[in-house]
Structures are given as structure tokens and as C-alpha cells.
CSV table of C-alpha atoms and ligand atoms in Angstrom, one decimal:
chain,number,residue,atom,x,y,z
A,1,MET,CA,-32.2,-127.0,-65.3
A,2,ASN,CA,-33.0,-123.6,-66.7
A,3,ALA,CA,-34.1,-120.9,-64.1
A,4,PRO,CA,-37.9,-120.7,-64.0
A,5,THR,CA,-39.3,-117.4,-65.2
A,6,THR,CA,-42.8,-117.7,-63.7
A,7,MET,CA,-44.4,-118.4,-60.4
A,8,THR,CA,-48.0,-119.1,-59.4
A,9,PHE,CA,-49.8,-118.3,-56.1
A,10,PHE,CA,-53.2,-119.1,-55.0
A,11,ALA,CA,-55.3,-115.9,-55.6
A,12,ARG,CA,-56.1,-115.6,-51.9
A,13,PHE,CA,-52.5,-114.5,-51.3
A,14,GLU,CA,-52.4,-111.7,-53.9
A,15,ALA,CA,-53.3,-108.9,-51.6
A,16,ASP,CA,-50.7,-109.9,-49.0
A,17,ILE,CA,-48.0,-110.1,-51.7
A,18,LEU,CA,-48.9,-106.8,-53.2
A,19,SER,CA,-48.9,-105.0,-49.8
A,20,GLY,CA,-45.6,-106.4,-48.8
A,21,ARG,CA,-47.1,-108.4,-45.9
A,22,LYS,CA,-46.0,-111.7,-47.4
A,23,THR,CA,-42.3,-111.8,-48.3
A,24,ILE,CA,-41.6,-115.6,-48.6
A,25,THR,CA,-43.2,-118.7,-50.1
A,26,ILE,CA,-42.4,-122.2,-49.1
A,27,ARG,CA,-42.3,-124.8,-51.9
A,28,ASP,CA,-41.3,-128.4,-52.6
A,29,VAL,CA,-38.2,-129.5,-54.5
A,30,SER,CA,-40.0,-129.3,-57.9
A,31,GLU,CA,-40.3,-125.5,-57.3
A,32,SER,CA,-36.9,-125.0,-55.6
A,33,HIS,CA,-34.9,-124.1,-58.8
A,34,TYR,CA,-35.5,-120.4,-58.7
A,35,VAL,CA,-32.3,-118.4,-59.0
A,36,PRO,CA,-31.5,-115.4,-56.7
A,37,GLY,CA,-31.2,-112.2,-58.7
A,38,SER,CA,-33.7,-113.4,-61.4
A,39,VAL,CA,-37.1,-111.8,-61.8
A,40,VAL,CA,-40.2,-113.9,-62.3
A,41,GLN,CA,-43.7,-113.1,-63.6
A,42,VAL,CA,-46.3,-114.0,-61.0
A,43,SER,CA,-49.8,-115.1,-61.8
A,44,THR,CA,-52.7,-116.7,-60.0
A,45,LEU,CA,-52.9,-120.5,-60.1
A,46,GLU,CA,-56.7,-120.5,-60.6
A,47,GLU,CA,-57.1,-118.1,-63.5
A,48,ASP,CA,-53.4,-117.6,-64.7
A,49,ARG,CA,-53.9,-113.9,-64.2
A,50,ASP,CA,-50.6,-111.9,-64.0
A,51,PHE,CA,-50.5,-109.6,-60.9
A,52,CYS,CA,-46.9,-108.7,-60.3
A,53,ARG,CA,-43.2,-109.4,-60.8
A,54,LEU,CA,-40.9,-110.6,-58.0
A,55,GLU,CA,-37.2,-110.6,-57.7
A,56,ILE,CA,-35.9,-113.8,-56.1
A,57,LEU,CA,-33.6,-112.9,-53.2
A,58,ALA,CA,-32.8,-116.4,-51.7
A,59,VAL,CA,-33.8,-120.0,-51.9
A,60,GLU,CA,-33.0,-121.9,-48.7
A,61,PRO,CA,-33.8,-125.5,-47.7
A,62,ILE,CA,-36.0,-126.0,-44.6
A,63,LEU,CA,-37.4,-129.1,-42.9
A,64,PHE,CA,-41.1,-129.0,-42.1
A,65,GLN,CA,-40.3,-129.6,-38.4
A,66,ASP,CA,-37.9,-126.5,-38.4
A,67,LEU,CA,-40.6,-124.0,-39.5
A,68,SER,CA,-40.8,-121.3,-36.9
A,69,ASP,CA,-42.6,-118.1,-35.9
A,70,PHE,CA,-40.0,-116.3,-38.0
A,71,HIS,CA,-41.3,-118.0,-41.1
A,72,ALA,CA,-44.9,-117.5,-40.1
A,73,ARG,CA,-44.4,-113.8,-39.6
A,74,GLN,CA,-43.0,-113.5,-43.1
A,75,GLU,CA,-46.1,-115.3,-44.4
A,76,ASN,CA,-48.4,-113.0,-42.4
A,77,MET,CA,-49.8,-116.1,-40.6
A,78,THR,CA,-49.5,-117.8,-37.3
A,79,LEU,CA,-47.2,-120.8,-37.2
A,80,ALA,CA,-50.2,-123.1,-36.8
A,81,GLU,CA,-51.9,-121.6,-39.9
A,82,LEU,CA,-48.7,-121.9,-41.9
A,83,LYS,CA,-48.2,-125.5,-41.0
A,84,THR,CA,-51.9,-126.3,-41.9
A,85,VAL,CA,-51.6,-124.5,-45.3
A,86,ILE,CA,-48.3,-126.3,-46.2
A,87,ARG,CA,-49.8,-129.7,-45.2
A,88,GLU,CA,-52.8,-129.0,-47.4
A,89,ILE,CA,-50.5,-128.3,-50.4
A,90,TYR,CA,-47.7,-130.7,-49.7
A,91,PRO,CA,-49.1,-133.6,-47.5
A,92,ASP,CA,-46.0,-135.8,-47.6
A,93,ASP,CA,-42.9,-133.5,-48.1
A,94,ASP,CA,-40.6,-132.8,-45.2
A,95,GLN,CA,-37.9,-131.2,-47.3
A,96,LEU,CA,-39.1,-127.8,-48.3
A,97,TYR,CA,-37.6,-124.6,-49.6
A,98,VAL,CA,-38.0,-121.0,-48.4
A,99,ILE,CA,-38.1,-118.6,-51.3
A,100,THR,CA,-37.5,-115.0,-50.3
A,101,TYR,CA,-38.6,-112.3,-52.8
A,102,ARG,CA,-39.3,-108.6,-53.2
A,103,LEU,CA,-41.7,-106.8,-55.4
A,104,VAL,CA,-40.3,-105.1,-58.5
A,105,GLY,CA,-42.0,-102.4,-60.4
I,201,LIG,C1,-50.1,-122.1,-56.6
I,201,LIG,C2,-49.0,-123.1,-56.6
I,201,LIG,O1,-48.6,-123.6,-57.6
I,201,LIG,N1,-48.4,-123.4,-55.4
I,201,LIG,C3,-48.4,-122.7,-54.2
I,201,LIG,C4,-47.7,-123.2,-53.2
I,201,LIG,C5,-47.6,-122.4,-52.0
I,201,LIG,N2,-48.3,-121.2,-51.9
I,201,LIG,C6,-48.2,-120.5,-50.7
I,201,LIG,O2,-46.9,-120.3,-50.3
I,201,LIG,C7,-46.8,-120.4,-48.8
I,201,LIG,C8,-46.1,-121.6,-48.3
I,201,LIG,O3,-46.3,-122.7,-49.0
I,201,LIG,C9,-48.2,-120.4,-48.4
I,201,LIG,O4,-48.6,-119.1,-48.3
I,201,LIG,C10,-48.9,-121.1,-49.6
I,201,LIG,O5,-50.2,-121.0,-49.6
I,201,LIG,C11,-49.0,-120.8,-53.0
I,201,LIG,O6,-49.7,-119.7,-53.0
I,201,LIG,N3,-49.1,-121.5,-54.1
């Protein structure tokens, strides 16, 4: 599989990503093929509006049950909020992937 070159986020997370308060995203297997060291163009899911570029730093498997306050802090959420958000997006997936990134200019 080729390394993906784009990533989408819900627009409501844009400000947290641009300010550096949100430094990970948690995705299912279909979005786990990002390659550390690659740079992806990021846009909003709703309007496909480009808003930054991110360098992928790491992609690590995580089980839903193993999500912790550590992950929540990196999402700028409480653990309860994070679990609710993930269950809204991925109702049935227990195998998830933590994608760590940093903003590039
Ligand atoms: C737009 C799209 O295709 N998919 C997703 C999937 C997830 N997320 C966010 O990542 C974190 C963990 O899942 C939470 O902050 C989620 O809301 C997102 O913004 N967009």
C-alpha cells in the first residue's frame, strides 16, 4: 500500500491542532497506513478545506480498552470525552492506532 499523503479532521478540531494542543489522532485500521517521516496535507472532512501540513512521527496500535489519560491529554480532552468521541466515529473497532504528528510550516 502506498503511503497516504492526505489526512482529514473534523473542522471542530482545527484550532486545537493549529495551536499544538492536540498532538495525536486515533484511527481505525483503514487509516493506519501513515508512514513516519512523511508529511501529509490536512483538510477538514466537512468542506475539504486545507488548513495545515503535519509530519507523521509515529503510528502505534492501541486497544480501545487501553486508552488512558496519557492519550486524552494529547487529544486535549478528558478520557471520558475521548472514549465518547471514538465510539461515535468507530462504534465497533477495538483495534485502533495512535498517530502522533507535529505541525510543519
Ligand atoms: C475526519 C475523519 O475522516 N476521521 C476522523 C477521525 C478521528 N478524528 C479525531 O481524532 C481523534 C481520535 O479519534 C479525535 O480527536 C477524533 O475526533 C477526526 O477528527 N477525524
